[in-house]
XYZ file of C-alpha atoms in Angstrom:
162
model
C 5.993 11.089 -3.356
C 6.236 11.928 0.336
C 9.746 13.271 -0.042
C 9.049 15.236 -3.236
C 8.413 18.972 -3.162
C 4.765 19.585 -4.203
C 5.726 21.909 -7.085
C 7.903 19.292 -8.788
C 5.023 16.949 -9.606
C 3.261 19.731 -11.514
C 6.096 19.598 -14.079
C 4.677 16.396 -15.577
C 1.215 17.902 -16.091
C 1.677 18.262 -19.891
C 2.342 14.509 -20.130
C -0.814 13.616 -18.214
C -3.041 16.364 -19.597
C -5.458 15.924 -22.438
C -2.910 16.778 -25.159
C -2.430 14.739 -28.298
C 1.310 15.425 -28.507
C 3.999 16.875 -26.321
C 6.997 17.829 -28.416
C 5.717 15.523 -31.194
C 5.426 12.527 -28.851
C 2.146 10.955 -27.800
C 1.907 10.053 -24.126
C -1.738 8.914 -24.320
C -0.870 5.294 -23.430
C 1.791 6.118 -20.876
C 1.242 4.970 -17.308
C 2.616 6.928 -14.378
C 2.657 5.259 -10.965
C 3.169 7.386 -7.853
C 3.745 5.749 -4.484
C 2.945 7.519 -1.248
C 2.276 6.815 2.405
C -0.248 9.638 2.552
C -3.656 8.394 3.621
C -2.243 5.480 5.577
C -3.891 6.567 8.799
C -7.243 6.960 7.026
C -6.930 3.516 5.467
C -6.172 1.972 8.833
C -9.053 3.785 10.539
C -11.426 2.738 7.749
C -10.307 -0.899 7.988
C -10.718 -0.953 11.759
C -14.283 0.276 11.310
C -14.867 -2.401 8.671
C -13.637 -5.035 11.136
C -15.758 -3.614 13.993
C -18.810 -3.836 11.720
C -18.169 -7.542 11.189
C -16.997 -7.256 7.581
C -13.855 -8.700 6.060
C -10.900 -6.886 4.514
C -11.649 -8.631 1.233
C -15.032 -6.865 1.039
C -13.391 -3.420 0.822
C -13.636 -1.871 -2.644
C -11.304 0.785 -4.045
C -14.257 3.185 -4.391
C -14.801 2.990 -0.610
C -11.541 4.882 -0.025
C -11.123 6.954 -3.178
C -12.586 10.278 -2.069
C -10.917 10.047 1.356
C -7.506 9.359 -0.181
C -7.874 12.079 -2.833
C -8.704 14.673 -0.164
C -5.906 13.468 2.116
C -3.095 13.635 -0.454
C -4.355 16.964 -1.810
C -4.590 18.629 1.606
C -1.528 17.092 3.308
C 1.509 19.372 2.950
C 4.135 16.626 2.828
C 2.284 14.272 0.501
C 3.923 15.476 -2.723
C 0.455 16.139 -4.156
C -0.313 19.091 -1.835
C -2.559 21.412 -3.839
C -1.363 19.677 -7.003
C -2.527 20.721 -10.455
C -2.786 17.031 -11.301
C -5.584 16.621 -8.786
C -7.152 20.015 -9.557
C -7.431 19.009 -13.209
C -8.580 15.430 -12.520
C -5.493 13.940 -14.200
C -5.008 11.072 -11.757
C -7.275 8.196 -12.699
C -6.940 6.017 -9.574
C -5.780 6.150 -6.010
C -5.074 2.527 -5.143
C -5.035 1.923 -1.409
C -2.511 -0.558 -0.041
C -4.344 -2.188 2.822
C -2.457 -3.352 5.908
C -1.705 -7.069 5.981
C -3.394 -9.421 8.414
C -1.945 -12.471 10.197
C -3.061 -14.830 7.412
C -1.255 -12.700 4.834
C 1.946 -12.781 6.864
C 1.706 -16.575 6.942
C 1.393 -16.617 3.154
C 4.484 -14.393 2.862
C 6.354 -16.688 5.228
C 5.401 -19.821 3.265
C 6.413 -18.208 -0.026
C 9.752 -17.080 1.391
C 10.439 -20.447 3.013
C 9.799 -22.179 -0.329
C 11.924 -19.656 -2.255
C 14.864 -20.293 0.082
C 14.569 -24.050 -0.078
C 13.305 -24.570 3.492
C 10.553 -26.888 4.624
C 7.196 -25.214 4.139
C 4.745 -26.181 6.873
C 1.959 -24.546 8.873
C 3.839 -24.636 12.166
C 6.886 -22.773 10.849
C 4.732 -20.215 9.011
C 2.721 -19.690 12.199
C 5.877 -19.283 14.294
C 7.089 -16.599 11.896
C 3.734 -14.813 11.839
C 3.508 -14.964 15.643
C 6.839 -13.123 15.948
C 5.594 -10.113 14.015
C 4.242 -6.948 15.676
C 0.551 -6.205 15.096
C -1.777 -3.287 15.762
C -3.941 -2.331 17.509
C -2.053 -3.922 20.398
C -5.089 -5.560 21.982
C -6.682 -6.976 18.820
C -3.447 -7.664 16.902
C -5.189 -7.306 13.525
C -2.675 -5.764 11.153
C 1.070 -6.236 10.755
C 3.001 -3.073 11.576
C 5.679 -3.771 8.963
C 3.692 -5.824 6.484
C 5.972 -8.573 5.177
C 9.139 -6.453 5.271
C 10.854 -8.288 8.136
C 9.553 -11.773 7.379
C 12.796 -12.492 5.546
C 14.878 -12.248 8.739
C 12.412 -14.476 10.597
C 12.573 -17.063 7.787
C 16.339 -17.223 8.192
C 15.899 -17.852 11.912
C 12.989 -20.338 11.883
C 13.538 -22.020 8.491
C 14.578 -25.688 8.506
C 16.284 -27.406 5.581
C 14.211 -29.974 3.686
């Protein structure tokens, strides 16, 4: 969505709107999924506050971020939804936040990838891989900068045959 011109998304309004048929076809059960990085900073800021208040990432509910994300994608010029008719007309049912991954999640990715590639799967190797990742904020090292995207390369380096 971030690379899409905001006017283009309005073209699909008839398919999402409350119409029974569009050119004799019913789209009532169709599901449209839009991916965007818009709102990422707000999600991170929210999660940092959650952590500072002694709560866990797993306690965050979708509703906690929904209004913030809706406002962010609607008001951000390069979000693809900037001043979108889809938001104006309440045609988007959910904004699902993708929360940044923590160290323990990176270890799970590492273990899954080690197993998938036929390497030994142990805590030490998974920890070595997770330790090599870059985290933010720098001091606290809470969230992985790249999620699990570069775990694959680390698995190739640290993985040991069974």
